[in-house]
Amino acid sequence: MKSSEYQLERIAEAKLPTPFAEFSVTVFRAGDGKEHVVIALGELSGTPPLVRVHSECLTGDALFSLRCDCGAQLNAALQKIADEGRGAVLYLRQEGRGIGLGNKIRAYELQDRGADTVEANHQLGFPADAREYDLAIEMLRQLGLCHIRLMTNNPRKLDALAKVGIEIVERVPLESGRNPYNEKYLDAKAAKLGHLFEPR
Ligand SMILES: Nc1nc2c(ncn2[C@@H]2O[C@H](COP(=O)(O)OP(=O)(O)OP(=O)(O)O)[C@@H](O)[C@H]2O)c(=O)[nH]1
Ligand SMILES: [Zn+2]
């Protein structure tokens, strides 16, 4: 299926004041009923804007978990966009790298008993990363964003977008939120998932 054939309906838009800036929030509903979100600031056409393609992490983004770096990355991305006065965060509802919240917490249970983040997914019968970026690509298309500066450390994300012709004119590293509770997790991401962290 070509990305342009993905069903994605823009259903609502409003202002979203935050401690960082007054963003706009737009909700897109996908064919499976899931609602994905874009938080945007300023004029997005013209010079390639900062974009973050963020995967939902309820525990990190909303519940202050220190097991991962998601909340810190979301904060940093919104701050960078606010500092530049323009940009967008695509907030994709693919919790737990696509396996869902309950399964992610099962994976945490296994990690509490010694597995790393990749081994835990495999023990549960899932791939290390079950995410797809077709919907993100379709959202970018609908927003008219084909030249972007992507805030990520994840080479798979870069490849997935570049493969369909979205030009990543710059990769902006997003290294924030390392702490004693997520060190092993971040090291496993670098070693097993190829994440591009600066050497410590
Ligand atoms: N299955 C699983 N998912 C996790 C775990 N820790 C975080 N996640 C999920 O991973 C997703 C975030 O992915 P990351 O690999 O941290 O980062 P990324 O988006 O691939 O890369 P960046 O763009 O550099 O942040 C979110 O959906 C989290 O819910 C874990 O231990 N197991
Ligand atoms: Zn997280």
PDB file of C-alpha atoms and ligand atoms in Angstrom:
ATOM      1  CA  MET A   1       0.000   0.000   0.000  1.00  0.00           C
ATOM      2  CA  LYS A   2       1.423   3.410  -0.929  1.00  0.00           C
ATOM      3  CA  SER A   3       1.610   5.917   1.941  1.00  0.00           C
ATOM      4  CA  SER A   4      -0.779   8.244   0.107  1.00  0.00           C
ATOM      5  CA  GLU A   5      -3.431   5.521   0.376  1.00  0.00           C
ATOM      6  CA  TYR A   6      -3.314   5.484   4.182  1.00  0.00           C
ATOM      7  CA  GLN A   7      -6.582   6.698   5.543  1.00  0.00           C
ATOM      8  CA  LEU A   8      -5.919   9.663   7.758  1.00  0.00           C
ATOM      9  CA  GLU A   9      -8.595  12.226   8.444  1.00  0.00           C
ATOM     10  CA  ARG A  10      -7.875  15.641   9.961  1.00  0.00           C
ATOM     11  CA  ILE A  11     -10.683  15.981  12.489  1.00  0.00           C
ATOM     12  CA  ALA A  12     -10.015  18.938  14.799  1.00  0.00           C
ATOM     13  CA  GLU A  13      -7.652  21.828  15.436  1.00  0.00           C
ATOM     14  CA  ALA A  14      -7.337  24.292  18.314  1.00  0.00           C
ATOM     15  CA  LYS A  15      -4.840  26.432  20.232  1.00  0.00           C
ATOM     16  CA  LEU A  16      -2.663  24.665  22.800  1.00  0.00           C
ATOM     17  CA  PRO A  17      -1.005  27.012  25.276  1.00  0.00           C
ATOM     18  CA  THR A  18       1.910  25.304  27.077  1.00  0.00           C
ATOM     19  CA  PRO A  19       4.790  26.433  29.317  1.00  0.00           C
ATOM     20  CA  PHE A  20       6.965  26.438  26.147  1.00  0.00           C
ATOM     21  CA  ALA A  21       4.786  28.428  23.738  1.00  0.00           C
ATOM     22  CA  GLU A  22       1.261  28.695  22.401  1.00  0.00           C
ATOM     23  CA  PHE A  23       1.129  25.831  19.918  1.00  0.00           C
ATOM     24  CA  SER A  24      -1.706  24.638  17.727  1.00  0.00           C
ATOM     25  CA  VAL A  25      -2.922  21.072  18.228  1.00  0.00           C
ATOM     26  CA  THR A  26      -4.383  19.064  15.369  1.00  0.00           C
ATOM     27  CA  VAL A  27      -5.906  15.605  15.667  1.00  0.00           C
ATOM     28  CA  PHE A  28      -5.785  13.095  12.819  1.00  0.00           C
ATOM     29  CA  ARG A  29      -7.896   9.923  12.956  1.00  0.00           C
ATOM     30  CA  ALA A  30      -6.447   6.851  11.250  1.00  0.00           C
ATOM     31  CA  GLY A  31      -8.390   4.056   9.570  1.00  0.00           C
ATOM     32  CA  ASP A  32      -8.135   1.889  12.713  1.00  0.00           C
ATOM     33  CA  GLY A  33      -9.749   4.640  14.854  1.00  0.00           C
ATOM     34  CA  LYS A  34      -6.510   5.685  16.597  1.00  0.00           C
ATOM     35  CA  GLU A  35      -6.121   9.419  17.035  1.00  0.00           C
ATOM     36  CA  HIS A  36      -2.697  10.891  16.322  1.00  0.00           C
ATOM     37  CA  VAL A  37      -1.642  14.428  17.167  1.00  0.00           C
ATOM     38  CA  VAL A  38       0.419  17.244  15.676  1.00  0.00           C
ATOM     39  CA  ILE A  39       1.573  20.079  17.907  1.00  0.00           C
ATOM     40  CA  ALA A  40       2.844  22.911  15.729  1.00  0.00           C
ATOM     41  CA  LEU A  41       4.182  26.427  16.034  1.00  0.00           C
ATOM     42  CA  GLY A  42       4.650  29.182  13.473  1.00  0.00           C
ATOM     43  CA  GLU A  43       4.822  29.065   9.700  1.00  0.00           C
ATOM     44  CA  LEU A  44       5.987  25.630   8.546  1.00  0.00           C
ATOM     45  CA  SER A  45       6.570  26.414   4.880  1.00  0.00           C
ATOM     46  CA  GLY A  46       9.861  27.904   3.678  1.00  0.00           C
ATOM     47  CA  THR A  47      13.149  27.073   5.418  1.00  0.00           C
ATOM     48  CA  PRO A  48      13.041  23.444   6.625  1.00  0.00           C
ATOM     49  CA  PRO A  49      11.544  23.480  10.125  1.00  0.00           C
ATOM     50  CA  LEU A  50      12.442  21.407  13.186  1.00  0.00           C
ATOM     51  CA  VAL A  51      10.273  18.277  13.374  1.00  0.00           C
ATOM     52  CA  ARG A  52      10.044  15.600  16.051  1.00  0.00           C
ATOM     53  CA  VAL A  53       8.336  12.280  15.240  1.00  0.00           C
ATOM     54  CA  HIS A  54       7.593  11.096  18.779  1.00  0.00           C
ATOM     55  CA  SER A  55       6.168   7.694  19.719  1.00  0.00           C
ATOM     56  CA  GLU A  56       3.723   7.624  22.605  1.00  0.00           C
ATOM     57  CA  CYS A  57       5.167   6.691  25.985  1.00  0.00           C
ATOM     58  CA  LEU A  58       2.512   7.179  28.645  1.00  0.00           C
ATOM     59  CA  THR A  59       4.891   6.310  31.461  1.00  0.00           C
ATOM     60  CA  GLY A  60       7.655   8.657  30.283  1.00  0.00           C
ATOM     61  CA  ASP A  61       5.665  11.456  28.653  1.00  0.00           C
ATOM     62  CA  ALA A  62       2.932  11.813  31.294  1.00  0.00           C
ATOM     63  CA  LEU A  63       3.831   9.793  34.397  1.00  0.00           C
ATOM     64  CA  PHE A  64       7.399  11.040  34.974  1.00  0.00           C
ATOM     65  CA  SER A  65       9.036   7.610  34.530  1.00  0.00           C
ATOM     66  CA  LEU A  66      12.825   7.631  34.601  1.00  0.00           C
ATOM     67  CA  ARG A  67      13.060   4.193  32.940  1.00  0.00           C
ATOM     68  CA  CYS A  68      13.424   5.839  29.527  1.00  0.00           C
ATOM     69  CA  ASP A  69      14.313   9.212  28.017  1.00  0.00           C
ATOM     70  CA  CYS A  70      10.981   9.899  26.259  1.00  0.00           C
ATOM     71  CA  GLY A  71       9.638  12.608  28.569  1.00  0.00           C
ATOM     72  CA  ALA A  72      12.942  14.486  28.548  1.00  0.00           C
ATOM     73  CA  GLN A  73      13.130  14.223  24.748  1.00  0.00           C
ATOM     74  CA  LEU A  74       9.584  15.543  24.351  1.00  0.00           C
ATOM     75  CA  ASN A  75      10.367  18.483  26.635  1.00  0.00           C
ATOM     76  CA  ALA A  76      13.615  19.204  24.795  1.00  0.00           C
ATOM     77  CA  ALA A  77      11.900  19.044  21.402  1.00  0.00           C
ATOM     78  CA  LEU A  78       9.122  21.437  22.434  1.00  0.00           C
ATOM     79  CA  GLN A  79      11.700  23.802  23.933  1.00  0.00           C
ATOM     80  CA  LYS A  80      13.827  23.803  20.759  1.00  0.00           C
ATOM     81  CA  ILE A  81      10.739  24.525  18.654  1.00  0.00           C
ATOM     82  CA  ALA A  82       9.692  27.316  21.016  1.00  0.00           C
ATOM     83  CA  ASP A  83      13.225  28.794  20.864  1.00  0.00           C
ATOM     84  CA  GLU A  84      13.105  28.861  17.040  1.00  0.00           C
ATOM     85  CA  GLY A  85       9.493  30.033  16.974  1.00  0.00           C
ATOM     86  CA  ARG A  86       8.500  27.304  14.504  1.00  0.00           C
ATOM     87  CA  GLY A  87       8.335  23.558  14.075  1.00  0.00           C
ATOM     88  CA  ALA A  88       6.156  20.556  14.813  1.00  0.00           C
ATOM     89  CA  VAL A  89       5.909  17.452  16.973  1.00  0.00           C
ATOM     90  CA  LEU A  90       4.054  14.500  15.465  1.00  0.00           C
ATOM     91  CA  TYR A  91       2.803  12.523  18.453  1.00  0.00           C
ATOM     92  CA  LEU A  92       2.185   8.985  17.213  1.00  0.00           C
ATOM     93  CA  ARG A  93       0.015   6.613  19.215  1.00  0.00           C
ATOM     94  CA  GLN A  94       2.355   3.658  18.948  1.00  0.00           C
ATOM     95  CA  GLU A  95       3.005   3.047  22.607  1.00  0.00           C
ATOM     96  CA  GLY A  96       5.796   0.707  23.646  1.00  0.00           C
ATOM     97  CA  ARG A  97       7.493   0.765  20.230  1.00  0.00           C
ATOM     98  CA  GLY A  98       4.233  -0.476  18.787  1.00  0.00           C
ATOM     99  CA  ILE A  99       3.401  -3.315  21.223  1.00  0.00           C
ATOM    100  CA  GLY A 100       1.015  -1.348  23.437  1.00  0.00           C
ATOM    101  CA  LEU A 101       1.090  -0.250  27.056  1.00  0.00           C
ATOM    102  CA  GLY A 102       0.280  -3.559  28.761  1.00  0.00           C
ATOM    103  CA  ASN A 103       2.924  -5.394  26.771  1.00  0.00           C
ATOM    104  CA  LYS A 104       5.478  -2.663  27.468  1.00  0.00           C
ATOM    105  CA  ILE A 105       4.881  -3.083  31.196  1.00  0.00           C
ATOM    106  CA  ARG A 106       5.256  -6.877  30.732  1.00  0.00           C
ATOM    107  CA  ALA A 107       8.563  -6.093  29.035  1.00  0.00           C
ATOM    108  CA  TYR A 108       9.533  -3.925  32.028  1.00  0.00           C
ATOM    109  CA  GLU A 109       8.759  -6.891  34.321  1.00  0.00           C
ATOM    110  CA  LEU A 110      11.197  -9.009  32.297  1.00  0.00           C
ATOM    111  CA  GLN A 111      13.748  -6.190  32.406  1.00  0.00           C
ATOM    112  CA  ASP A 112      13.372  -6.068  36.198  1.00  0.00           C
ATOM    113  CA  ARG A 113      14.498  -9.715  36.105  1.00  0.00           C
ATOM    114  CA  GLY A 114      17.567  -9.008  33.981  1.00  0.00           C
ATOM    115  CA  ALA A 115      16.524  -8.910  30.303  1.00  0.00           C
ATOM    116  CA  ASP A 116      17.478  -5.887  28.237  1.00  0.00           C
ATOM    117  CA  THR A 117      14.876  -3.923  26.265  1.00  0.00           C
ATOM    118  CA  VAL A 118      15.373  -5.951  23.067  1.00  0.00           C
ATOM    119  CA  GLU A 119      15.525  -9.373  24.790  1.00  0.00           C
ATOM    120  CA  ALA A 120      12.329  -8.563  26.702  1.00  0.00           C
ATOM    121  CA  ASN A 121      10.411  -7.814  23.487  1.00  0.00           C
ATOM    122  CA  HIS A 122      11.697 -11.052  21.937  1.00  0.00           C
ATOM    123  CA  GLN A 123      10.748 -13.095  25.010  1.00  0.00           C
ATOM    124  CA  LEU A 124       7.202 -11.765  24.604  1.00  0.00           C
ATOM    125  CA  GLY A 125       7.151 -12.816  20.952  1.00  0.00           C
ATOM    126  CA  PHE A 126       7.499  -9.312  19.477  1.00  0.00           C
ATOM    127  CA  PRO A 127      10.169  -7.794  17.249  1.00  0.00           C
ATOM    128  CA  ALA A 128      12.587  -5.382  18.938  1.00  0.00           C
ATOM    129  CA  ASP A 129      10.728  -2.500  17.299  1.00  0.00           C
ATOM    130  CA  ALA A 130       7.221  -2.993  15.892  1.00  0.00           C
ATOM    131  CA  ARG A 131       6.675   0.604  14.792  1.00  0.00           C
ATOM    132  CA  GLU A 132       5.736   1.779  11.329  1.00  0.00           C
ATOM    133  CA  TYR A 133       6.102   5.286  10.029  1.00  0.00           C
ATOM    134  CA  ASP A 134       3.556   5.266   7.186  1.00  0.00           C
ATOM    135  CA  LEU A 135       1.118   7.386   9.157  1.00  0.00           C
ATOM    136  CA  ALA A 136       3.832   9.872  10.086  1.00  0.00           C
ATOM    137  CA  ILE A 137       4.756  10.084   6.418  1.00  0.00           C
ATOM    138  CA  GLU A 138       1.122  10.719   5.491  1.00  0.00           C
ATOM    139  CA  MET A 139       0.828  13.386   8.213  1.00  0.00           C
ATOM    140  CA  LEU A 140       3.967  15.119   6.920  1.00  0.00           C
ATOM    141  CA  ARG A 141       2.527  14.940   3.412  1.00  0.00           C
ATOM    142  CA  GLN A 142      -0.764  16.498   4.521  1.00  0.00           C
ATOM    143  CA  LEU A 143       1.146  19.237   6.353  1.00  0.00           C
ATOM    144  CA  GLY A 144       3.213  19.920   3.221  1.00  0.00           C
ATOM    145  CA  LEU A 145       6.444  19.064   5.020  1.00  0.00           C
ATOM    146  CA  CYS A 146       8.918  17.475   2.605  1.00  0.00           C
ATOM    147  CA  HIS A 147      12.136  19.181   3.771  1.00  0.00           C
ATOM    148  CA  ILE A 148      12.691  18.917   7.511  1.00  0.00           C
ATOM    149  CA  ARG A 149      15.269  19.032  10.289  1.00  0.00           C
ATOM    150  CA  LEU A 150      14.485  15.885  12.217  1.00  0.00           C
ATOM    151  CA  MET A 151      15.143  15.691  15.947  1.00  0.00           C
ATOM    152  CA  THR A 152      16.115  12.069  16.569  1.00  0.00           C
ATOM    153  CA  ASN A 153      18.907   9.655  17.417  1.00  0.00           C
ATOM    154  CA  ASN A 154      17.172   6.764  15.648  1.00  0.00           C
ATOM    155  CA  PRO A 155      18.643   5.738  12.267  1.00  0.00           C
ATOM    156  CA  ARG A 156      15.563   3.607  11.392  1.00  0.00           C
ATOM    157  CA  LYS A 157      13.360   6.654  11.658  1.00  0.00           C
ATOM    158  CA  LEU A 158      15.708   8.606   9.384  1.00  0.00           C
ATOM    159  CA  ASP A 159      15.716   5.754   6.843  1.00  0.00           C
ATOM    160  CA  ALA A 160      11.931   5.270   6.915  1.00  0.00           C
ATOM    161  CA  LEU A 161      11.304   8.932   6.103  1.00  0.00           C
ATOM    162  CA  ALA A 162      14.156   9.357   3.633  1.00  0.00           C
ATOM    163  CA  LYS A 163      13.058   6.223   1.722  1.00  0.00           C
ATOM    164  CA  VAL A 164       9.802   7.873   0.680  1.00  0.00           C
ATOM    165  CA  GLY A 165      11.430  11.103  -0.417  1.00  0.00           C
ATOM    166  CA  ILE A 166      11.186  13.265   2.684  1.00  0.00           C
ATOM    167  CA  GLU A 167      14.408  15.216   2.683  1.00  0.00           C
ATOM    168  CA  ILE A 168      16.084  15.270   6.071  1.00  0.00           C
ATOM    169  CA  VAL A 169      18.274  18.311   5.570  1.00  0.00           C
ATOM    170  CA  GLU A 170      19.677  17.919   9.087  1.00  0.00           C
ATOM    171  CA  ARG A 171      19.545  15.375  11.898  1.00  0.00           C
ATOM    172  CA  VAL A 172      19.288  17.247  15.172  1.00  0.00           C
ATOM    173  CA  PRO A 173      20.449  14.988  18.044  1.00  0.00           C
ATOM    174  CA  LEU A 174      18.104  14.817  21.004  1.00  0.00           C
ATOM    175  CA  GLU A 175      20.175  13.539  23.869  1.00  0.00           C
ATOM    176  CA  SER A 176      18.577  14.451  27.130  1.00  0.00           C
ATOM    177  CA  GLY A 177      17.329  12.711  30.211  1.00  0.00           C
ATOM    178  CA  ARG A 178      20.127  10.192  30.840  1.00  0.00           C
ATOM    179  CA  ASN A 179      19.832   9.105  34.473  1.00  0.00           C
ATOM    180  CA  PRO A 180      20.896   6.154  36.659  1.00  0.00           C
ATOM    181  CA  TYR A 181      17.605   4.331  35.942  1.00  0.00           C
ATOM    182  CA  ASN A 182      17.783   4.456  32.143  1.00  0.00           C
ATOM    183  CA  GLU A 183      21.530   4.041  31.530  1.00  0.00           C
ATOM    184  CA  LYS A 184      21.282   0.339  30.676  1.00  0.00           C
ATOM    185  CA  TYR A 185      18.261   1.014  28.469  1.00  0.00           C
ATOM    186  CA  LEU A 186      20.081   3.761  26.521  1.00  0.00           C
ATOM    187  CA  ASP A 187      23.216   1.618  26.187  1.00  0.00           C
ATOM    188  CA  ALA A 188      21.106  -1.279  24.822  1.00  0.00           C
ATOM    189  CA  LYS A 189      19.475   1.074  22.310  1.00  0.00           C
ATOM    190  CA  ALA A 190      22.893   2.194  21.091  1.00  0.00           C
ATOM    191  CA  ALA A 191      24.327  -1.345  20.962  1.00  0.00           C
ATOM    192  CA  LYS A 192      21.318  -3.243  19.585  1.00  0.00           C
ATOM    193  CA  LEU A 193      19.112  -0.712  17.814  1.00  0.00           C
ATOM    194  CA  GLY A 194      21.874   1.474  16.410  1.00  0.00           C
ATOM    195  CA  HIS A 195      20.846   4.706  18.113  1.00  0.00           C
ATOM    196  CA  LEU A 196      23.325   7.482  17.414  1.00  0.00           C
ATOM    197  CA  PHE A 197      24.485   8.727  20.797  1.00  0.00           C
ATOM    198  CA  GLU A 198      27.614  10.770  21.279  1.00  0.00           C
ATOM    199  CA  PRO A 199      30.312   8.666  23.028  1.00  0.00           C
ATOM    200  CA  ARG A 200      30.372   9.401  26.736  1.00  0.00           C
TER     201      ARG A 200
HETATM  202  N1  LIG B   1       8.722  -2.300  24.095  1.00  0.00           N
HETATM  203  C1  LIG B   1       9.341  -1.335  24.762  1.00  0.00           C
HETATM  204  N2  LIG B   1       9.077  -0.084  24.426  1.00  0.00           N
HETATM  205  C2  LIG B   1       9.721   0.890  25.096  1.00  0.00           C
HETATM  206  C3  LIG B   1      10.625   0.623  26.135  1.00  0.00           C
HETATM  207  N3  LIG B   1      11.076   1.808  26.617  1.00  0.00           N
HETATM  208  C4  LIG B   1      10.472   2.765  25.876  1.00  0.00           C
HETATM  209  N4  LIG B   1       9.662   2.223  24.968  1.00  0.00           N
HETATM  210  C5  LIG B   1       8.858   2.863  23.932  1.00  0.00           C
HETATM  211  O1  LIG B   1       9.756   3.297  22.943  1.00  0.00           O
HETATM  212  C6  LIG B   1       9.201   4.381  22.225  1.00  0.00           C
HETATM  213  C7  LIG B   1      10.285   5.434  22.129  1.00  0.00           C
HETATM  214  O2  LIG B   1      11.301   4.863  21.383  1.00  0.00           O
HETATM  215  P1  LIG B   1      12.824   5.087  21.616  1.00  0.00           P
HETATM  216  O3  LIG B   1      13.512   3.874  21.073  1.00  0.00           O
HETATM  217  O4  LIG B   1      13.096   5.487  23.054  1.00  0.00           O
HETATM  218  O5  LIG B   1      13.209   6.320  20.792  1.00  0.00           O
HETATM  219  P2  LIG B   1      12.984   6.525  19.264  1.00  0.00           P
HETATM  220  O6  LIG B   1      11.698   7.240  19.087  1.00  0.00           O
HETATM  221  O7  LIG B   1      13.155   5.253  18.517  1.00  0.00           O
HETATM  222  O8  LIG B   1      14.248   7.379  18.873  1.00  0.00           O
HETATM  223  P3  LIG B   1      14.489   8.902  19.112  1.00  0.00           P
HETATM  224  O9  LIG B   1      13.834   9.612  17.965  1.00  0.00           O
HETATM  225  O10 LIG B   1      15.948   9.059  19.100  1.00  0.00           O
HETATM  226  O11 LIG B   1      13.877   9.239  20.433  1.00  0.00           O
HETATM  227  C8  LIG B   1       7.955   4.791  22.972  1.00  0.00           C
HETATM  228  O12 LIG B   1       6.831   4.258  22.262  1.00  0.00           O
HETATM  229  C9  LIG B   1       8.115   4.093  24.318  1.00  0.00           C
HETATM  230  O13 LIG B   1       6.858   3.754  24.896  1.00  0.00           O
HETATM  231  C10 LIG B   1      10.882  -0.733  26.465  1.00  0.00           C
HETATM  232  O14 LIG B   1      11.692  -1.053  27.335  1.00  0.00           O
HETATM  233  N5  LIG B   1      10.207  -1.669  25.753  1.00  0.00           N
HETATM  234 ZN    ZN B   2       9.550   6.115  27.269  1.00  0.00          ZN
END
